[in-house]
PDB file of C-alpha atoms and ligand atoms in Angstrom:
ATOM      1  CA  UNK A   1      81.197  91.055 107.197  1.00 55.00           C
ATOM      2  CA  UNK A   2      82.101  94.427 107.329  1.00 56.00           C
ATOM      3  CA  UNK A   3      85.273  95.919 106.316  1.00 55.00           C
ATOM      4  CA  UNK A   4      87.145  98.392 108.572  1.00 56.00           C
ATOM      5  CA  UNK A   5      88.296 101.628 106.889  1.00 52.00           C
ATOM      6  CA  UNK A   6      90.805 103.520 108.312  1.00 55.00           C
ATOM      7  CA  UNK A   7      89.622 106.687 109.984  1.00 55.00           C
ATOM      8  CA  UNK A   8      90.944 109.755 107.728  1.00 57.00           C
ATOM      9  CA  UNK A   9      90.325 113.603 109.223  1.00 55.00           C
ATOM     10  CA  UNK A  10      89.458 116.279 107.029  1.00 54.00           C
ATOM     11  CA  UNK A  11      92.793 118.131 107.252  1.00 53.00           C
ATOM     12  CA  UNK A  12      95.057 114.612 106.618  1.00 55.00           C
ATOM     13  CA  UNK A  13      92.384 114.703 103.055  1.00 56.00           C
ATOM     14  CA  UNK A  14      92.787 117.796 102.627  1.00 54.00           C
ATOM     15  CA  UNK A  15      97.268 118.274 103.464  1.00 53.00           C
ATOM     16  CA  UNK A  16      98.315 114.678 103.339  1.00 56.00           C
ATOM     17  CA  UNK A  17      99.733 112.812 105.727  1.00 56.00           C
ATOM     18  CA  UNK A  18     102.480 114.629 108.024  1.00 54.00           C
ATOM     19  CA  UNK A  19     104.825 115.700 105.926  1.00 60.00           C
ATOM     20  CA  UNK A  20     107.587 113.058 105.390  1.00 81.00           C
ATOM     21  CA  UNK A  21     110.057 112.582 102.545  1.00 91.00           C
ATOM     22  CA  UNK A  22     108.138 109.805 100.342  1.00 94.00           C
ATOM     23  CA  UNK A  23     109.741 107.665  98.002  1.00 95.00           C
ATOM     24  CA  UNK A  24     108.062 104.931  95.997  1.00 96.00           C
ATOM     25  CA  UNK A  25     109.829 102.297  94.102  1.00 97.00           C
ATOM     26  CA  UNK A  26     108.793 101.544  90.875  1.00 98.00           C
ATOM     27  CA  UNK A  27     109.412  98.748  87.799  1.00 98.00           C
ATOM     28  CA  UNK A  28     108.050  96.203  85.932  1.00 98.00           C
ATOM     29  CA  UNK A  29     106.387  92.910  87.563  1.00 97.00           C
ATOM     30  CA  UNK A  30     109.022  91.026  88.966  1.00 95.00           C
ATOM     31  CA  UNK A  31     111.843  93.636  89.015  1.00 96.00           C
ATOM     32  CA  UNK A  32     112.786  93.653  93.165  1.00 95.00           C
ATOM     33  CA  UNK A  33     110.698  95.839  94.200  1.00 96.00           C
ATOM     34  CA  UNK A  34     109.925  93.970  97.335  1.00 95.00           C
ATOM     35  CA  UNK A  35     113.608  92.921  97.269  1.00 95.00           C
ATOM     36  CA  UNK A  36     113.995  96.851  98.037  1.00 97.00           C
ATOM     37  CA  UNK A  37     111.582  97.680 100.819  1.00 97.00           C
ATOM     38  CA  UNK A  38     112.790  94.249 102.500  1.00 95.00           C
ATOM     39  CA  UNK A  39     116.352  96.000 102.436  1.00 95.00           C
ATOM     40  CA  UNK A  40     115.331  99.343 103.308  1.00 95.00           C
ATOM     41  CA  UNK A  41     113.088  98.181 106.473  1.00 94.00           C
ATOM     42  CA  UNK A  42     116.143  97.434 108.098  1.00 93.00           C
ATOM     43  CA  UNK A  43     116.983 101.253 108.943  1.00 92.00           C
ATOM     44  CA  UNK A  44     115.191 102.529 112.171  1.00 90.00           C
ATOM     45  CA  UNK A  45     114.331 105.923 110.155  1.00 89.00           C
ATOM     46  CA  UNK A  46     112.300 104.539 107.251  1.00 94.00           C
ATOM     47  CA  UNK A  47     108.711 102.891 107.557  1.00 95.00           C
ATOM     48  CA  UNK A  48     107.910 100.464 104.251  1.00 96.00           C
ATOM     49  CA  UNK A  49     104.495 100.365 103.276  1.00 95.00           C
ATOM     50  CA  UNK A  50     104.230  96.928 101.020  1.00 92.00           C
ATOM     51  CA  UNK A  51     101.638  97.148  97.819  1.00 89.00           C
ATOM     52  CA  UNK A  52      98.683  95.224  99.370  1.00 91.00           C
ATOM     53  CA  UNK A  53      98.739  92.204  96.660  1.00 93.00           C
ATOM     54  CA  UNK A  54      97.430  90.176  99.039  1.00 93.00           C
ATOM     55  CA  UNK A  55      93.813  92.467  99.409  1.00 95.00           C
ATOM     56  CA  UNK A  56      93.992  92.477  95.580  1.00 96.00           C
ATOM     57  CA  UNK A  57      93.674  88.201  96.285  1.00 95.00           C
ATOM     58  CA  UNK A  58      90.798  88.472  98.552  1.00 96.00           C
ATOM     59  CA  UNK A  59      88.220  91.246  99.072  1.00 96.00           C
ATOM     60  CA  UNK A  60      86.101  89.210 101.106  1.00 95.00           C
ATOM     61  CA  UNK A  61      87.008  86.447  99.457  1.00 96.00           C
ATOM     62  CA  UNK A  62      87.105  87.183  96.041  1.00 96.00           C
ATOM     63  CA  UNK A  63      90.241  87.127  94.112  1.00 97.00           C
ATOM     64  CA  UNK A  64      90.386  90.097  91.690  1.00 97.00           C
ATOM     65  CA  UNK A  65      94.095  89.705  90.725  1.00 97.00           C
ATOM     66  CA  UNK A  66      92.965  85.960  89.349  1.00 96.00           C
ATOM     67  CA  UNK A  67      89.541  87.336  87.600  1.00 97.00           C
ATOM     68  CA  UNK A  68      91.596  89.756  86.085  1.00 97.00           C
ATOM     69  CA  UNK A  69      93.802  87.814  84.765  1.00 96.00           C
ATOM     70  CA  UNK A  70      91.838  85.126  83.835  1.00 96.00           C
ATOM     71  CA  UNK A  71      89.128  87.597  82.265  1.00 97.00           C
ATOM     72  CA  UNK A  72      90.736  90.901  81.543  1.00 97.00           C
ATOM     73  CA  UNK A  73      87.878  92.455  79.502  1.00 98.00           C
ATOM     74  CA  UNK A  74      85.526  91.717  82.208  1.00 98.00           C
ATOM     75  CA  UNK A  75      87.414  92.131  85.115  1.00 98.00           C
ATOM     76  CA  UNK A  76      90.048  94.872  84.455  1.00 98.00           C
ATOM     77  CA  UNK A  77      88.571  97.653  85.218  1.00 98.00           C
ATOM     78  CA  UNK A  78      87.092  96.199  88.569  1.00 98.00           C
ATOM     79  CA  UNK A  79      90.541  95.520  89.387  1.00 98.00           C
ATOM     80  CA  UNK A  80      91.855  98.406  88.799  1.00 98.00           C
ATOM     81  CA  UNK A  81      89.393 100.477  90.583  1.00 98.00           C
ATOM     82  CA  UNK A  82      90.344  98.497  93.934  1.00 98.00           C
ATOM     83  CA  UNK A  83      94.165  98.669  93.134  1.00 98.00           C
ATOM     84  CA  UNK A  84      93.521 102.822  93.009  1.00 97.00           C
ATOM     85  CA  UNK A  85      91.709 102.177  96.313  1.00 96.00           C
ATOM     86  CA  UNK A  86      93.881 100.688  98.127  1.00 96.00           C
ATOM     87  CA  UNK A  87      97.094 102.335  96.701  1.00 96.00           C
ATOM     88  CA  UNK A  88      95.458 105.608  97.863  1.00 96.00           C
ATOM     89  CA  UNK A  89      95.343 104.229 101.462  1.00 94.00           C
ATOM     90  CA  UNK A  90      99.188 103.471 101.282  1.00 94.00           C
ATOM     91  CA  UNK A  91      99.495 107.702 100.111  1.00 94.00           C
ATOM     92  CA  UNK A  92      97.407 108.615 102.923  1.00 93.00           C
ATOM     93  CA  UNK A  93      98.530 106.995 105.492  1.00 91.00           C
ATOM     94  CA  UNK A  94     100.588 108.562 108.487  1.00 88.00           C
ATOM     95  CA  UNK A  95     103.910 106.958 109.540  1.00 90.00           C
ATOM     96  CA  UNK A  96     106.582 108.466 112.494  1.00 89.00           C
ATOM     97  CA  UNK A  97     109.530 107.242 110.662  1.00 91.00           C
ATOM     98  CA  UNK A  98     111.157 110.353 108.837  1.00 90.00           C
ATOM     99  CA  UNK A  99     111.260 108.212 104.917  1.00 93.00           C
ATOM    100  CA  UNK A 100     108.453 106.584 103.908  1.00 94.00           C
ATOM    101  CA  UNK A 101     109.030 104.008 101.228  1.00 96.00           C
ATOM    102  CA  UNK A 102     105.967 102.864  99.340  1.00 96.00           C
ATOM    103  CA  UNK A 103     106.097 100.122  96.363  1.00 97.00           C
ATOM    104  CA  UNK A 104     104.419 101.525  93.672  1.00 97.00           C
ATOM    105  CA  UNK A 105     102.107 104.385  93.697  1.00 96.00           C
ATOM    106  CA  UNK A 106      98.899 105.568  91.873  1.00 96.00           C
ATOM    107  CA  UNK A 107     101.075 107.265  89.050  1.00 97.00           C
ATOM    108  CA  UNK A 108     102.557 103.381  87.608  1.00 97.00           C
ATOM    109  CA  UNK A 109      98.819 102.048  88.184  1.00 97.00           C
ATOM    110  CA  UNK A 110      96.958 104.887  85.845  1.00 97.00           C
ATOM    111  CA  UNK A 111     100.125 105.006  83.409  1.00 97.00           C
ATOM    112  CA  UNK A 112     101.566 101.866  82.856  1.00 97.00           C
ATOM    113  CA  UNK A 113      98.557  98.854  83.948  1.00 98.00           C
ATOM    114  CA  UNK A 114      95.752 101.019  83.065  1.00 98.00           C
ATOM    115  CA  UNK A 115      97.354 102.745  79.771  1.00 97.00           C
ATOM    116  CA  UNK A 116      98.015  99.299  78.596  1.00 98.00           C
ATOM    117  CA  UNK A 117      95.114  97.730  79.438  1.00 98.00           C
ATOM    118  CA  UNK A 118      92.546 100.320  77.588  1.00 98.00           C
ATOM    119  CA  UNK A 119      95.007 100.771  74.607  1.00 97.00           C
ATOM    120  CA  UNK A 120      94.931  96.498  74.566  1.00 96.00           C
ATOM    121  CA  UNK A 121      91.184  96.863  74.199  1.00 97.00           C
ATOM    122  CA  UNK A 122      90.676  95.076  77.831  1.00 97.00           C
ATOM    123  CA  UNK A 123      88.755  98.555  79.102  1.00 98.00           C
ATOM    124  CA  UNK A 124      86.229 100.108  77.050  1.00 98.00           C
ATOM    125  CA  UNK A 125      86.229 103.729  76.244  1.00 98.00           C
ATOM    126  CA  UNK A 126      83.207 103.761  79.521  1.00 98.00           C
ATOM    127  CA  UNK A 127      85.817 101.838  82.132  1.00 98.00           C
ATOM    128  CA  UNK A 128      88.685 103.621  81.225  1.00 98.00           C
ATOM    129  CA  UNK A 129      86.948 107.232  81.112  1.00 98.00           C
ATOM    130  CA  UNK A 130      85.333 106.689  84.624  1.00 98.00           C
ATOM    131  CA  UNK A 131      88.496 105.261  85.665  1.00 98.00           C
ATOM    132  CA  UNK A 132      90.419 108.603  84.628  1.00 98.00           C
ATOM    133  CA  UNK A 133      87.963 110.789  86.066  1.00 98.00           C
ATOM    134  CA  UNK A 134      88.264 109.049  89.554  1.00 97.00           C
ATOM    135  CA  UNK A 135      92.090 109.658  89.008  1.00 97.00           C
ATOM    136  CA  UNK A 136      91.956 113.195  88.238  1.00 96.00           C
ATOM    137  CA  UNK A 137      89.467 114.019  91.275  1.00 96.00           C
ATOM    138  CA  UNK A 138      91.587 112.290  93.509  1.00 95.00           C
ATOM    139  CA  UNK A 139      95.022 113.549  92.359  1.00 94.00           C
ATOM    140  CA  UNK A 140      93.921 117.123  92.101  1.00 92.00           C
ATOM    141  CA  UNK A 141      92.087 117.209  95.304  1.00 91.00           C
ATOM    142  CA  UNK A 142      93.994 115.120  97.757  1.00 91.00           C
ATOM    143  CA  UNK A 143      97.554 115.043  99.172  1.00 85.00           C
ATOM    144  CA  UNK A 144      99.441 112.404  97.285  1.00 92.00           C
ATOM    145  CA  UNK A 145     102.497 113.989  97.145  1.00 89.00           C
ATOM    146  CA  UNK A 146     106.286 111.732  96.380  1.00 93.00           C
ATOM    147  CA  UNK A 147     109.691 113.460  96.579  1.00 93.00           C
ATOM    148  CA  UNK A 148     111.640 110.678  94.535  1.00 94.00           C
ATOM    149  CA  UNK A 149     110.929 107.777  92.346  1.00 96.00           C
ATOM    150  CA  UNK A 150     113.407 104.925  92.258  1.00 97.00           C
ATOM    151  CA  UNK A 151     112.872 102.964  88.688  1.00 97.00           C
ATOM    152  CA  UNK A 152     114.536  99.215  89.128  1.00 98.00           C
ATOM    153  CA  UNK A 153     114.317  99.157  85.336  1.00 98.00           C
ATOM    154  CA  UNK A 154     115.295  95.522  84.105  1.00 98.00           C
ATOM    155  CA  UNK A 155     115.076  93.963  80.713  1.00 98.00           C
ATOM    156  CA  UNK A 156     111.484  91.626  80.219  1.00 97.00           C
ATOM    157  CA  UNK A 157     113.765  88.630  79.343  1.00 97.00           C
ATOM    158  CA  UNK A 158     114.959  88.738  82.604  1.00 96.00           C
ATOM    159  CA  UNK A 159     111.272  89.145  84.134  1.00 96.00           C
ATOM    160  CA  UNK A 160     109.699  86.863  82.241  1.00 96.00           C
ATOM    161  CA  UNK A 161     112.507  84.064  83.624  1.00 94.00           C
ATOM    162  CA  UNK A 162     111.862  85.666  87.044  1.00 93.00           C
ATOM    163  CA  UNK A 163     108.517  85.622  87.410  1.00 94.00           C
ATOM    164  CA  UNK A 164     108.050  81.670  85.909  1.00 92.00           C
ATOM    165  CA  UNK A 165     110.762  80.960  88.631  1.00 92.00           C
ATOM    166  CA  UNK A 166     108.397  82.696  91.262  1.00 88.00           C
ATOM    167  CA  UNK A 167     105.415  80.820  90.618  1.00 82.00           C
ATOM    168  CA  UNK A 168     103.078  83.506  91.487  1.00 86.00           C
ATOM    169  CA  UNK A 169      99.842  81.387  90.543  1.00 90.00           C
ATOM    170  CA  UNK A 170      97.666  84.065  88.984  1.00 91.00           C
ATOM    171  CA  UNK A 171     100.710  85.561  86.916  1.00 92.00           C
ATOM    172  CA  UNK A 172     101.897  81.524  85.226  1.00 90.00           C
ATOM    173  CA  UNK A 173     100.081  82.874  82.036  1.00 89.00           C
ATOM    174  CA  UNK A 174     101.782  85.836  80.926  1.00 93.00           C
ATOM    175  CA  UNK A 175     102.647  86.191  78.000  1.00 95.00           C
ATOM    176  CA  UNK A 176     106.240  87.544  77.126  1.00 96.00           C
ATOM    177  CA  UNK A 177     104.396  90.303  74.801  1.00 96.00           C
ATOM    178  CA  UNK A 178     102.238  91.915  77.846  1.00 96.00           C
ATOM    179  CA  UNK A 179     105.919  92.455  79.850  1.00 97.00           C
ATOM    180  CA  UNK A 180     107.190  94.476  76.715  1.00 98.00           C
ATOM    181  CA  UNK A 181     104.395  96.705  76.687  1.00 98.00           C
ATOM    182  CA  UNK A 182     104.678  97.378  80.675  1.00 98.00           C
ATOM    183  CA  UNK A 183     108.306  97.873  80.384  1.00 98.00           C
ATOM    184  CA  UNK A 184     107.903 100.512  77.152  1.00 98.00           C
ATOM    185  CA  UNK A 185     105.449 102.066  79.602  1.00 98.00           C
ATOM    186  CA  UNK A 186     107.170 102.194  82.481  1.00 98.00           C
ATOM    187  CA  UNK A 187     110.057 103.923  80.102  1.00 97.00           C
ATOM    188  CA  UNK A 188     107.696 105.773  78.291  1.00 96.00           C
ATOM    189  CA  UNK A 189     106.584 107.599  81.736  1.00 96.00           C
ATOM    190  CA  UNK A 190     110.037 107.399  83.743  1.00 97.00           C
ATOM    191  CA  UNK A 191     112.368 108.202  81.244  1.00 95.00           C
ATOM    192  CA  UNK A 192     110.792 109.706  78.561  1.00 94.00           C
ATOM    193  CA  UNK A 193     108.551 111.901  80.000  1.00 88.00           C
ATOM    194  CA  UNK A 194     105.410 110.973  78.097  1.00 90.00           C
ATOM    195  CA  UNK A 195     103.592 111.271  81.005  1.00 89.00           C
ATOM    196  CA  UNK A 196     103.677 113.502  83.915  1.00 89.00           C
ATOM    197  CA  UNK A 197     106.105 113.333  86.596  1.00 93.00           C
ATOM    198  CA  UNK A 198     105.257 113.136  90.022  1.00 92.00           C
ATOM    199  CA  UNK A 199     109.031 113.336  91.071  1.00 94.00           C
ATOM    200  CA  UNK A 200     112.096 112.985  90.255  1.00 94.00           C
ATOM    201  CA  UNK A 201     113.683 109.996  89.354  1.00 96.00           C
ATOM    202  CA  UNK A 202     116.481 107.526  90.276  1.00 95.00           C
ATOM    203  CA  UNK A 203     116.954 105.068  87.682  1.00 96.00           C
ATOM    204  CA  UNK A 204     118.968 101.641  88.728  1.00 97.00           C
ATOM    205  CA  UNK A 205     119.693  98.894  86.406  1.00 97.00           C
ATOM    206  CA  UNK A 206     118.073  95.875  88.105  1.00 97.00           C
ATOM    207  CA  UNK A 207     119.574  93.143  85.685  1.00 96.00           C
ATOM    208  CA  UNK A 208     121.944  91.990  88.053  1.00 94.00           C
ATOM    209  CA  UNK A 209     121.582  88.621  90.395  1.00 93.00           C
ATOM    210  CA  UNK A 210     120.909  89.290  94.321  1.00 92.00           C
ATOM    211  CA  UNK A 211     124.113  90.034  95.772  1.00 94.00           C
ATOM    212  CA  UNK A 212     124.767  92.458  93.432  1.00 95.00           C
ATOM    213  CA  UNK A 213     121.619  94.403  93.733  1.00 95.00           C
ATOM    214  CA  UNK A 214     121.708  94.255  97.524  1.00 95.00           C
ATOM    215  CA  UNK A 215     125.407  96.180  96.677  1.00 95.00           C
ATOM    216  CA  UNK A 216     123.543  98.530  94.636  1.00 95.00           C
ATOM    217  CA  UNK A 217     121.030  99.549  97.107  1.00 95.00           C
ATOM    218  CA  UNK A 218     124.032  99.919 100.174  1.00 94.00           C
ATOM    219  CA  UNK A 219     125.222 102.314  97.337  1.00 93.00           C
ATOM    220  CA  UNK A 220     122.396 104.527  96.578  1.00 92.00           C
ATOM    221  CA  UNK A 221     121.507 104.704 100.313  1.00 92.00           C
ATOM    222  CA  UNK A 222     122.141 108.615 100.602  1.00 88.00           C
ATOM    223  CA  UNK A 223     120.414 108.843  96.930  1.00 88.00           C
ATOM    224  CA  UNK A 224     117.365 106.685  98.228  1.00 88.00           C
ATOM    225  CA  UNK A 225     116.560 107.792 101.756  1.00 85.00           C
ATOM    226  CA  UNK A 226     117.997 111.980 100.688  1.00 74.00           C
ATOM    227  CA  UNK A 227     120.693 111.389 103.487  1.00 54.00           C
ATOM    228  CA  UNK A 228     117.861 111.703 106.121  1.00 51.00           C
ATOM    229  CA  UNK A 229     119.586 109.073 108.104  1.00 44.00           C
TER     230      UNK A 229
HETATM  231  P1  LIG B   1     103.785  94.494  90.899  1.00 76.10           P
HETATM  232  O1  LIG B   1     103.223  95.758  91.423  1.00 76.10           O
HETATM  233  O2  LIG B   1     104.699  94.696  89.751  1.00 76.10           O
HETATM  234  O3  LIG B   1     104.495  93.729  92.106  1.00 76.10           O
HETATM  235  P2  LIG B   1     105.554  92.526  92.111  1.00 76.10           P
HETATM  236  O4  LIG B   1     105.176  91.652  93.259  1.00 76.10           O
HETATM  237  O5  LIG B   1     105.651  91.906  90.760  1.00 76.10           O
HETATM  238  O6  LIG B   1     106.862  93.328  92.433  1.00 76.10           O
HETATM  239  P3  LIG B   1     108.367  92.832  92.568  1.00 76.10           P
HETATM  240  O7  LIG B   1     108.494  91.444  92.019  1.00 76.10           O
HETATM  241  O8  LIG B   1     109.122  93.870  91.786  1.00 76.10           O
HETATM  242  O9  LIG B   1     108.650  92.891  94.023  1.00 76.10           O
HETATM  243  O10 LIG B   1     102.569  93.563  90.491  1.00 76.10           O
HETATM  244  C1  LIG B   1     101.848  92.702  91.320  1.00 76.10           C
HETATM  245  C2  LIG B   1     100.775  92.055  90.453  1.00 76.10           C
HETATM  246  O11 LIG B   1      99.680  92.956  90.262  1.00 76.10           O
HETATM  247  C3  LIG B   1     101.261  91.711  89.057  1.00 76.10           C
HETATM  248  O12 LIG B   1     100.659  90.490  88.653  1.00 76.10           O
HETATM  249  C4  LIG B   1     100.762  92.845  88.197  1.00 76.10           C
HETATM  250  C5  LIG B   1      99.489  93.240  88.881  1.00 76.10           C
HETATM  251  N1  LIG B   1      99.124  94.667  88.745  1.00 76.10           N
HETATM  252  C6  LIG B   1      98.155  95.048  87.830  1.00 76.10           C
HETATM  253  O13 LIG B   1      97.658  94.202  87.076  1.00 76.10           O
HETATM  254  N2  LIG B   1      97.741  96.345  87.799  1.00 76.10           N
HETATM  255  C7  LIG B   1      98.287  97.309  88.597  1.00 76.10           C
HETATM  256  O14 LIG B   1      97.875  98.489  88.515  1.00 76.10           O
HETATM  257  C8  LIG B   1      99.332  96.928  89.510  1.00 76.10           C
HETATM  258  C9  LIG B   1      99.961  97.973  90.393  1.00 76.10           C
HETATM  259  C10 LIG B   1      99.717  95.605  89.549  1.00 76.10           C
END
């Protein structure tokens, strides 16, 4: 089998896709993100670009999200060379809509999953150095540019419920300690400023059941999409 790659030219490398005001929606596991992009899609003016979970389940046939978690300290930093991949295909790509919403970005991948998983001892110093260096070529060199973060942050109780409820398969074993150490992350980088900030940020509380949030987003509408609409 061979696996199609998009066609990139040198310029869209080189300047990014055509310029667009990108926002990317970031939180813990199991803190709406998805819930968010579903909402957004609705508006004619905004084009959602989903995290591709699903490639992370099967690269011809193989899933890394399950190895991963099954076998952190020998599959982490496999995985998390694929999730940079493919998250950098989401940056790159082109969309007409005038918003682009993207879940996630590489910033939450190298700061929170990848932070965590070398300081839990699951990369070595080897993985996580050749893992940075990718990270800094590609950051420095290529157009990967986000106007505003949104930060659904929500307390890992409530995740922890959440994501048992969800029955994810690969995610039934973990632990309550691993979403404490994401979510001090995630805070660490988004509202502490321990790491840098690609943009900046829109913090929701995203405690609250269903209804509620979808009240919250038809709230933060101007905030989200910068009144592009
Ligand atoms: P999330 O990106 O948090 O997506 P989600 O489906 O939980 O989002 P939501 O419920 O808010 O809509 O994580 C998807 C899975 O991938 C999860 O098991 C965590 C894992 N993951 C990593 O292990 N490393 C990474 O760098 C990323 C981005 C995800």
């Amino acid at each position: 089998t061979r696996i199609e790659l998009p066609k990139y030219s040198l310029e869209m490398l080189e300047k990014g896709p055509k310029a667009k005001f990108t926002v990317c929606v970031e939180g813990n596991i199991g803190s709406g993100k998805s819930t968010l992009l579903e909402h957004f899609s609705k508006f004619d003016d905004v084009e959602v670009l989903q995290e591709p979970v699903e490639k992370w389940r099967d690269v011809r046939g193989c899933n890394l999200l399950d190895l991963m978690y099954k076998d952190p300290c020998r599959w982490a930093h496999t995985f998390q060379a694929y999730v940079q991949m493919t998250m950098l295909e989401l940056h790159l790509q082109s969309t007409q809509a005038p918003v682009k919403l993207i879940e996630r970005s590489l910033y939450s991948a190298r700061y929170c999953f990848v932070e965590n998983l070398y300081k839990g001892g699951k990369m070595s110093s080897a993985e996580y150095s050749v893992y940075c260096e990718w990270y800094k070529m590609i950051t420095q060199h290529l157009n990967v540019n986000i106007d505003l973060i949104v930060y659904l942050k929500t307390d890992p109780k409530k995740l922890y419920k959440r994501i048992k409820e969800r029955s994810r398969s690969e995610e039934q074993a973990i632990p309550f300690q691993y979403l404490e150490a994401l979510h001090n992350l995630h805070e660490g980088w988004l509202t502490e400023k321990k790491y840098p900030l690609p943009a900046p940020v829109l913090v929701l509380d995203a405690n609250d059941n269903l209804s509620t949030m979808y009240k919250k987003f038809e709230e933060h509408t101007s905030d989200i999409l910068c009144q592009k609409l």
